[in-house]
Coordinates of C-alpha atoms and ligand atoms in Angstrom, one line a residue:
Chain A
M22 CA 21.5 -121.0 38.5
S23 CA 19.4 -120.0 35.6
L24 CA 15.7 -120.3 36.3
A25 CA 14.5 -121.0 32.8
G26 CA 14.3 -124.7 32.3
S27 CA 14.7 -125.3 36.0
N28 CA 12.7 -127.9 38.0
L29 CA 11.1 -127.2 41.3
S30 CA 8.9 -129.3 43.5
Y31 CA 5.7 -127.6 44.3
F32 CA 3.4 -127.5 47.4
P33 CA 0.1 -126.0 46.4
G34 CA -1.8 -126.3 49.7
C35 CA -5.5 -126.9 50.3
S36 CA -6.7 -123.5 49.2
L37 CA -5.1 -123.6 45.8
A38 CA -6.2 -127.1 45.3
T39 CA -9.9 -126.2 46.0
T40 CA -11.4 -122.7 46.6
A41 CA -8.6 -120.9 44.8
K42 CA -8.1 -123.1 41.8
E43 CA -7.8 -120.0 39.7
N44 CA -4.8 -119.0 41.8
N45 CA -3.1 -122.3 41.1
A46 CA -3.9 -122.2 37.4
S47 CA -2.7 -118.7 36.9
L48 CA 0.5 -119.4 38.8
N49 CA 1.2 -122.4 36.6
S50 CA 0.5 -120.4 33.5
F51 CA 2.8 -117.7 34.6
L52 CA 5.7 -120.0 35.4
N53 CA 5.1 -122.0 32.3
H54 CA 5.7 -119.0 30.2
F55 CA 9.3 -118.8 31.5
D56 CA 9.8 -122.5 31.2
I57 CA 10.1 -122.9 35.0
R58 CA 8.8 -126.4 35.6
I59 CA 7.0 -127.3 38.8
S60 CA 5.9 -130.7 39.9
E61 CA 3.4 -131.2 42.6
I62 CA 4.7 -133.1 45.6
N63 CA 3.2 -136.5 45.4
D64 CA 0.4 -137.1 47.9
W65 CA 1.1 -133.9 49.9
N66 CA -1.2 -133.2 52.9
C67 CA -2.6 -130.1 54.6
C68 CA 0.2 -128.1 56.2
G69 CA -1.8 -128.1 59.4
S70 CA -3.4 -124.7 58.9
S71 CA -4.0 -122.2 61.7
S72 CA -6.5 -124.5 63.4
T73 CA -4.1 -127.4 64.1
H74 CA -1.5 -124.9 65.1
S75 CA -3.9 -123.1 67.4
V76 CA -5.0 -126.1 69.4
D77 CA -2.6 -129.1 68.8
K78 CA 1.1 -128.2 68.4
R79 CA 2.3 -131.8 68.1
L80 CA -0.2 -132.6 65.3
A81 CA 0.7 -129.4 63.6
L82 CA 4.4 -130.4 63.5
S83 CA 3.6 -133.9 62.3
L84 CA 1.4 -132.7 59.4
A85 CA 3.9 -130.1 58.2
S86 CA 6.8 -132.6 58.6
R87 CA 5.2 -135.3 56.4
N88 CA 5.4 -132.9 53.5
L89 CA 9.0 -132.1 54.2
F90 CA 9.8 -135.8 54.1
L91 CA 7.8 -136.3 50.9
A92 CA 9.8 -133.7 49.1
P93 CA 12.1 -135.0 46.4
E94 CA 15.8 -134.6 47.2
N95 CA 18.0 -131.8 45.9
M96 CA 15.1 -129.7 44.7
A97 CA 13.9 -126.5 46.0
M98 CA 10.2 -126.6 47.1
L99 CA 8.0 -123.8 45.8
I100 CA 5.2 -122.9 48.2
A101 CA 2.4 -120.7 46.9
C102 CA 0.5 -119.9 50.0
P103 CA 2.2 -117.7 52.7
G104 CA 0.4 -119.6 55.4
C105 CA 1.7 -122.9 54.3
Y106 CA 5.1 -121.4 53.8
L107 CA 5.2 -120.2 57.4
R108 CA 4.0 -123.6 58.8
L109 CA 6.5 -125.6 56.7
S110 CA 9.4 -123.2 57.6
Q111 CA 8.6 -123.5 61.3
A112 CA 8.5 -127.2 61.1
K113 CA 11.9 -127.3 59.3
M114 CA 13.3 -125.0 62.0
E115 CA 11.8 -127.1 64.8
L116 CA 13.3 -130.3 63.4
N117 CA 16.6 -128.7 62.9
A118 CA 16.6 -127.5 66.5
S119 CA 15.9 -130.9 68.0
K120 CA 17.8 -134.0 67.3
E121 CA 15.3 -135.9 69.2
K122 CA 12.3 -134.8 67.2
Q123 CA 14.3 -135.3 64.0
T124 CA 15.1 -138.9 64.8
A125 CA 11.5 -139.6 65.9
Y126 CA 10.2 -138.4 62.5
E127 CA 13.0 -140.1 60.6
T128 CA 11.9 -143.4 62.2
L129 CA 8.3 -142.7 61.5
F130 CA 8.8 -141.9 57.8
G131 CA 11.6 -144.3 57.3
K132 CA 14.0 -141.9 55.6
P133 CA 16.5 -139.2 56.5
F134 CA 15.4 -135.6 57.1
Q135 CA 16.7 -133.2 54.5
K136 CA 17.9 -130.5 56.9
D137 CA 18.9 -128.1 54.2
I138 CA 15.8 -128.4 52.1
Q139 CA 15.2 -125.1 50.4
L140 CA 11.7 -123.8 50.9
L141 CA 10.9 -121.1 48.4
H142 CA 8.0 -118.8 48.8
F143 CA 6.6 -117.5 45.5
F144 CA 7.8 -114.0 46.3
E145 CA 11.4 -115.2 46.6
L146 CA 11.1 -116.9 43.2
L147 CA 9.8 -113.7 41.7
V148 CA 12.7 -111.7 43.1
T149 CA 15.1 -114.1 41.5
M150 CA 13.2 -113.9 38.2
K151 CA 13.5 -110.1 38.4
D152 CA 17.2 -110.3 39.2
Q153 CA 17.7 -112.5 36.2
G154 CA 16.0 -110.0 34.0
L155 CA 13.1 -112.3 33.1
L156 CA 10.5 -109.7 33.8
K157 CA 12.1 -107.1 31.5
G158 CA 10.4 -106.0 28.4
L159 CA 6.9 -107.0 29.5
G160 CA 6.1 -103.4 30.3
G161 CA 2.8 -101.6 30.0
K162 CA 0.3 -104.4 29.8
L163 CA -1.5 -103.3 33.0
K164 CA -1.4 -99.7 31.9
G165 CA -3.6 -97.4 33.9
L166 CA -4.8 -100.0 36.3
K167 CA -5.0 -98.6 39.8
I168 CA -4.1 -101.2 42.3
A169 CA -4.2 -101.5 46.1
P170 CA -1.5 -104.1 46.9
Y171 CA -2.6 -106.1 49.9
Y172 CA -0.1 -108.2 51.9
G173 CA -2.2 -109.0 54.9
C174 CA -0.2 -110.6 57.7
M175 CA 2.3 -112.2 55.3
L176 CA 4.8 -109.4 56.0
A177 CA 4.8 -110.4 59.7
R178 CA 6.5 -113.4 61.1
P179 CA 7.3 -114.8 64.6
P180 CA 10.4 -113.2 66.2
K181 CA 12.4 -116.4 65.8
M182 CA 12.1 -116.1 62.1
N183 CA 12.9 -112.4 61.9
K184 CA 16.1 -112.9 60.0
E185 CA 14.1 -114.0 56.9
K186 CA 13.7 -111.5 54.2
N187 CA 10.4 -109.7 54.1
H188 CA 9.4 -108.7 50.6
Y189 CA 7.6 -105.5 51.4
G190 CA 7.2 -103.4 48.3
L191 CA 7.6 -106.3 45.9
M192 CA 4.0 -106.2 44.6
E193 CA 4.3 -102.4 44.1
K194 CA 7.5 -102.8 42.1
T195 CA 6.3 -105.7 40.0
M196 CA 3.0 -104.0 39.2
A197 CA 4.9 -100.8 38.3
S198 CA 7.1 -102.6 35.9
L199 CA 4.0 -104.0 34.2
G200 CA 2.4 -100.5 33.9
G201 CA 0.1 -100.7 36.9
E202 CA -0.2 -97.9 39.4
S203 CA -0.1 -98.9 43.1
V204 CA -1.9 -96.6 45.4
R205 CA -0.5 -95.7 48.9
W206 CA -3.0 -96.8 51.5
P207 CA -3.0 -97.6 55.2
F208 CA -4.4 -101.1 55.3
L209 CA -1.9 -103.1 53.2
S210 CA -0.8 -105.2 56.1
T211 CA -4.0 -105.4 58.2
C212 CA -4.9 -109.0 58.9
C213 CA -8.0 -110.2 57.0
G214 CA -9.4 -112.1 60.0
T215 CA -8.4 -115.6 58.7
F216 CA -10.5 -118.3 60.3
L217 CA -12.7 -115.8 62.3
S218 CA -14.4 -115.2 58.9
V219 CA -16.3 -118.5 59.6
S220 CA -16.5 -118.6 63.4
R221 CA -16.9 -114.9 64.2
P222 CA -18.1 -113.4 60.8
E223 CA -19.1 -110.1 62.3
I224 CA -15.5 -109.4 63.4
S225 CA -14.1 -110.4 60.0
E226 CA -16.7 -108.3 58.3
K227 CA -15.7 -105.2 60.2
L228 CA -12.1 -105.7 59.3
V229 CA -12.7 -106.6 55.6
N230 CA -14.9 -103.6 55.0
R231 CA -12.4 -101.3 56.7
I232 CA -9.8 -102.7 54.3
M233 CA -12.0 -102.5 51.2
Q234 CA -13.2 -99.0 52.0
G235 CA -9.6 -97.9 52.6
A236 CA -8.7 -99.2 49.1
I237 CA -11.6 -97.3 47.5
R238 CA -10.8 -94.1 49.3
S239 CA -7.2 -94.3 48.2
G240 CA -8.4 -94.3 44.6
A241 CA -7.8 -98.0 43.9
E242 CA -10.1 -99.8 41.4
C243 CA -9.0 -103.2 42.5
I244 CA -7.1 -105.0 45.2
V245 CA -4.3 -107.6 44.6
T246 CA -3.7 -110.3 47.2
A247 CA -0.8 -112.7 47.6
C248 CA -2.7 -115.1 49.8
A249 CA -5.7 -117.2 48.7
M250 CA -7.3 -117.0 52.2
C251 CA -7.2 -113.2 52.1
H252 CA -8.7 -113.3 48.7
L253 CA -11.6 -115.4 49.8
N254 CA -12.2 -113.4 53.0
L255 CA -12.2 -110.1 51.1
E256 CA -14.6 -111.4 48.5
I257 CA -17.1 -113.1 50.8
R258 CA -17.2 -110.5 53.6
A259 CA -17.3 -107.2 51.6
R260 CA -20.6 -105.3 51.8
P261 CA -22.2 -104.4 48.5
E262 CA -21.0 -100.7 48.6
N263 CA -17.4 -101.9 49.1
R264 CA -17.2 -104.5 46.4
I265 CA -14.3 -103.7 44.1
P266 CA -12.6 -106.6 42.2
V267 CA -9.9 -108.6 44.1
F268 CA -7.3 -110.3 42.0
H269 CA -4.7 -112.9 42.9
F270 CA -1.2 -111.6 42.3
S271 CA -0.6 -114.5 39.9
E272 CA -3.7 -113.6 37.9
L273 CA -2.5 -110.1 37.2
L274 CA 1.0 -111.4 36.4
S275 CA -0.4 -113.8 33.9
L276 CA -2.7 -111.2 32.4
A277 CA 0.3 -108.9 31.9
L278 CA 2.0 -111.6 29.8
Q279 CA 0.5 -111.5 26.4
K280 CA -2.8 -111.1 28.1
N281 CA -3.0 -114.9 28.4
G282 CA -5.4 -114.9 31.4
S283 CA -8.2 -117.4 31.1
K284 CA -11.8 -116.4 31.4
E285 CA -12.4 -119.4 33.5
W286 CA -10.3 -118.0 36.3
F287 CA -12.4 -114.8 36.6
K288 CA -15.7 -116.7 36.4
R289 CA -14.8 -118.2 39.8
H290 CA -14.6 -114.7 41.4
L291 CA -17.5 -113.7 43.7
I292 CA -16.9 -110.1 42.8
N293 CA -17.0 -109.9 39.0
P294 CA -13.9 -108.2 37.6
E295 CA -14.9 -108.4 33.9
A296 CA -16.2 -104.8 33.6
L297 CA -12.9 -103.4 35.0
M298 CA -10.9 -105.7 32.8
E299 CA -12.8 -104.5 29.7
K300 CA -12.4 -100.9 30.7
R301 CA -8.6 -101.4 31.1
G302 CA -8.3 -103.4 27.9
L303 CA -7.2 -106.6 29.7
V304 CA -9.5 -109.0 27.9
Chain B
M66 CA -11.1 -105.1 89.8
D67 CA -10.8 -107.3 92.8
A68 CA -7.6 -107.0 94.9
I69 CA -4.8 -109.1 93.5
V70 CA -3.2 -111.4 96.0
M71 CA 0.4 -112.2 95.1
N72 CA 1.9 -115.1 96.8
E73 CA 4.7 -117.6 96.2
A74 CA 2.5 -119.6 93.8
S75 CA 1.8 -116.5 91.6
G76 CA 5.0 -117.0 89.7
N77 CA 4.2 -120.6 88.7
F78 CA 1.8 -119.5 86.0
A79 CA 4.3 -117.2 84.4
R80 CA 7.0 -119.9 84.5
E81 CA 4.6 -122.4 82.9
V82 CA 3.7 -120.0 80.1
E83 CA 7.4 -119.3 79.5
A84 CA 8.3 -122.9 79.4
L85 CA 5.6 -123.6 76.8
S86 CA 6.0 -120.5 74.7
H87 CA 9.8 -119.9 75.0
A88 CA 8.9 -116.2 75.4
N89 CA 10.5 -114.1 78.1
L90 CA 7.7 -112.2 79.7
S91 CA 9.9 -110.1 82.0
R92 CA 11.2 -108.3 78.9
C93 CA 7.8 -106.6 78.3
W94 CA 7.8 -102.9 79.0
H95 CA 4.0 -102.6 78.6
C96 CA 4.6 -100.0 76.0
L97 CA 1.2 -101.1 74.4
T98 CA 2.6 -101.3 70.9
C99 CA 1.2 -104.8 70.5
S100 CA -2.3 -103.8 71.7
G101 CA -2.3 -100.7 69.6
G102 CA -1.5 -102.8 66.4
C103 CA -3.7 -105.9 67.1
P104 CA -6.6 -105.8 64.6
F105 CA -8.7 -107.7 67.0
A106 CA -8.0 -105.7 70.1
E107 CA -11.4 -104.0 70.2
D108 CA -13.2 -107.3 70.6
M109 CA -10.8 -108.7 73.2
E110 CA -11.7 -108.8 76.9
Y111 CA -8.1 -108.0 77.9
L112 CA -5.6 -106.4 75.6
P113 CA -2.5 -108.5 74.6
N114 CA -0.1 -106.6 76.9
A115 CA -2.6 -106.8 79.7
V116 CA -2.6 -110.6 79.3
I117 CA 1.2 -110.5 79.9
R118 CA 0.7 -108.5 83.1
M119 CA -2.1 -110.8 84.3
I120 CA 0.2 -113.8 83.7
Q121 CA 2.9 -112.0 85.8
F122 CA 0.3 -111.5 88.6
G123 CA -0.6 -115.2 88.5
L124 CA -4.2 -114.6 87.4
K125 CA -4.4 -117.9 85.7
E126 CA -8.2 -118.6 85.8
K127 CA -9.1 -115.1 84.4
V128 CA -6.6 -115.4 81.6
L129 CA -7.5 -118.9 80.6
K130 CA -11.2 -118.1 80.6
S131 CA -10.8 -114.9 78.6
N132 CA -11.9 -114.5 75.0
T133 CA -8.5 -112.9 74.1
I134 CA -6.7 -116.2 73.8
W135 CA -9.3 -117.4 71.3
L136 CA -9.6 -114.2 69.3
C137 CA -5.9 -114.0 68.7
V138 CA -5.4 -115.5 65.2
G139 CA -1.6 -115.6 65.5
C140 CA -1.0 -113.1 62.8
N141 CA 2.3 -111.9 64.4
T142 CA 1.4 -108.2 63.6
C143 CA 2.2 -107.4 67.3
S144 CA 5.5 -109.2 67.6
M145 CA 6.8 -107.5 64.4
E146 CA 6.4 -104.2 66.1
C147 CA 7.4 -105.2 69.7
P148 CA 10.6 -103.5 70.7
N149 CA 11.5 -106.6 72.7
S150 CA 10.6 -109.2 70.1
I151 CA 8.2 -110.9 72.4
D152 CA 6.4 -113.8 70.7
M153 CA 2.8 -112.9 71.6
A154 CA 1.4 -115.5 69.2
A155 CA 3.4 -118.2 70.9
I156 CA 2.2 -117.0 74.3
M157 CA -1.4 -117.2 73.2
D158 CA -0.8 -120.7 71.7
A159 CA 0.5 -121.7 75.1
L160 CA -2.5 -120.3 76.9
R161 CA -4.9 -122.1 74.6
Q162 CA -3.0 -125.3 75.2
M163 CA -3.3 -124.8 78.9
A164 CA -7.0 -123.9 78.8
L165 CA -7.7 -127.1 76.9
R166 CA -5.5 -129.3 79.1
E167 CA -7.0 -127.9 82.3
H168 CA -10.6 -128.0 81.0
S169 CA -11.1 -124.3 81.6
E170 CA -14.3 -122.7 80.6
I171 CA -13.9 -121.8 76.9
A172 CA -14.9 -118.2 76.2
E173 CA -15.3 -118.9 72.4
P174 CA -16.7 -122.4 72.0
G175 CA -17.6 -121.6 68.4
I176 CA -14.0 -120.9 67.5
L177 CA -12.8 -124.1 69.2
S178 CA -15.4 -126.2 67.3
F179 CA -14.3 -124.6 64.1
H180 CA -10.7 -125.7 64.8
Q181 CA -12.0 -129.2 65.6
A182 CA -14.0 -129.4 62.4
V183 CA -10.9 -128.5 60.5
I184 CA -8.8 -131.1 62.3
N185 CA -11.4 -133.8 61.7
S186 CA -11.5 -132.9 58.1
I187 CA -7.7 -133.4 57.9
R188 CA -8.0 -136.6 59.8
R189 CA -10.5 -138.0 57.2
H190 CA -8.9 -136.7 54.0
G191 CA -5.4 -135.6 54.8
R192 CA -6.5 -132.2 53.5
T193 CA -9.2 -129.7 54.4
H194 CA -12.6 -130.0 52.8
K195 CA -14.2 -126.6 53.1
L196 CA -17.8 -127.6 52.4
E197 CA -17.7 -130.4 55.0
I198 CA -16.0 -128.1 57.5
M199 CA -18.7 -125.4 57.0
M200 CA -21.6 -127.9 57.3
K201 CA -20.2 -129.6 60.4
Y202 CA -19.4 -126.3 62.0
K203 CA -22.8 -124.8 61.3
F204 CA -24.4 -128.0 62.5
S205 CA -22.5 -128.0 65.8
E206 CA -23.4 -124.4 66.3
K207 CA -27.0 -125.2 65.5
D208 CA -26.8 -122.3 63.1
L209 CA -27.7 -123.7 59.7
F210 CA -29.1 -120.6 58.1
S211 CA -26.7 -117.8 58.5
D212 CA -24.4 -117.6 55.5
M213 CA -26.7 -119.9 53.6
N214 CA -26.9 -117.5 50.7
L215 CA -23.1 -117.2 50.7
G216 CA -22.7 -120.9 50.7
L217 CA -25.0 -121.3 47.7
K218 CA -23.1 -118.6 45.8
M219 CA -19.8 -120.2 46.6
L220 CA -21.2 -123.6 45.3
A221 CA -22.4 -122.0 42.1
K222 CA -18.9 -120.5 41.6
R223 CA -17.4 -123.9 42.4
K224 CA -15.5 -122.3 45.3
L225 CA -16.8 -125.1 47.5
D226 CA -16.2 -128.4 46.0
L227 CA -18.7 -131.2 46.7
L228 CA -16.0 -133.8 46.9
P229 CA -12.8 -133.3 48.9
S230 CA -9.2 -133.2 47.5
K231 CA -7.7 -136.2 49.2
V232 CA -4.4 -137.8 50.3
K233 CA -4.2 -141.3 48.7
D234 CA -2.1 -142.9 51.4
R235 CA -4.8 -142.5 54.1
K236 CA -3.0 -145.0 56.4
S237 CA -0.1 -142.6 56.7
I238 CA -2.5 -139.9 57.9
T239 CA -4.1 -142.2 60.4
S240 CA -0.7 -143.2 61.8
L241 CA 0.4 -139.6 61.9
F242 CA -2.6 -138.8 64.1
K243 CA -1.7 -141.8 66.3
F244 CA 1.9 -140.8 66.5
S245 CA 0.9 -137.3 67.5
G246 CA -1.1 -138.5 70.4
G247 CA -4.5 -138.7 68.7
A248 CA -5.2 -135.4 70.4
S249 CA -8.4 -133.4 70.1
Ligands
SF4_60 S1 4.9 -104.5 72.3 FE1 6.2 -105.9 73.4 S2 7.1 -104.8 75.1 FE2 5.4 -103.5 74.3 S3 3.7 -104.1 75.6 FE3 3.6 -105.4 73.8 S4 4.7 -107.3 74.4 FE4 5.2 -105.7 75.9
SF4_61 S1 -0.8 -112.3 67.0 FE1 -2.7 -112.2 68.2 S2 -2.4 -110.6 69.6 FE2 -0.8 -110.3 68.0 S3 -1.7 -108.9 66.6 FE3 -2.2 -110.9 65.8 S4 -4.2 -111.4 66.7 FE4 -3.4 -109.7 67.9

């Protein structure tokens, strides 16, 4: 299937709809450039997030399932947030594993469960785009930019999902094909602390600063994240001496295309990236 | 540590955890890979592999009252490295579930009230409203001033929206909560 001109349904998730609007906008702008059309799932709800999952399994399954049932038929669903992707994939797996649960939700939602619904994390879409040669010839736009690629916990998954591909190295490869230089550093998959950032900020702060300092020591001048929650935690918990710009992956991708990044996105950052962008000729 | 008395009932706890988590505890070698890789280990009362051992010894009360089960964020870092693919996050999920069900003393009430604030926000809007969650959480913790500056900065950057992003079909969310047992 050729991706250009294709239609996908789209699950943005709460972070991209609110705190990380710049992540949403840059992702849209990037896909738009390749004529990949995405349409937001009508009236989607929160995937359940870690909180529901932590203390109320049944509710977690229900919330994730509603989105699976809302998805239009015969269309792959693009999911931007790795957390939402994990929750929706787990729900799909759980419903497929239990006829009883499946029937219960089919009755509740009044329609059949699409057991083969294709859930597509943004990374997988990007791999396909690369395979189809869509990213060729864009080279050089990020020239000289020293990047610490940060995956956080998105490379990890529960054992029952260990057959799924893990896209370790994708950010490095993509950045390299756009002229950026990824540094090698030890904290690329250290968890950002997720919800502990609110309820136990001192623990989160310790981790975040270890990560940020690690990036600086490895010679990076910015960090690129693939998860809006990581992005927020790194920005809000970094101590002044460790504040280097943190970009959403989608922002750098969009910047690399005809430099069509919007100033509005970067105004929303708590760590101002403008000086660095000027220095590297990205504005 | 006090002497551990093993009796016939000791195994019940392990069986209960296995039933809820679908993890096979007896496959654990106690190689410590999980505990070495857990980013939160230094703040935990008991290391993740120690929790497995304690479950095997039937030390239910100690485990359910520990902060370990609340500090685990379920990042799966440990299970990725575990030579036996033991689903630690699922074990911790099961333990939290049991602690709540059995009204154990909660070692990290702040973390639990945060989760509840998130769930209530979803109940009201179908989505999470970060500003409301922060306010309610800070209020429940009687801690209105820490992070105040940060909150103001986030508001100025419009990182925190004043109004929530909402599901239109609110009834479907209400019935979803009912269907799910209206828990928490
Ligand atoms: S890594 Fe696995 S086998 Fe090793 S101690 Fe942890 S749970 Fe047990
Ligand atoms: S899943 Fe829990 S125990 Fe395992 S590494 Fe993450 S926080 Fe630690």
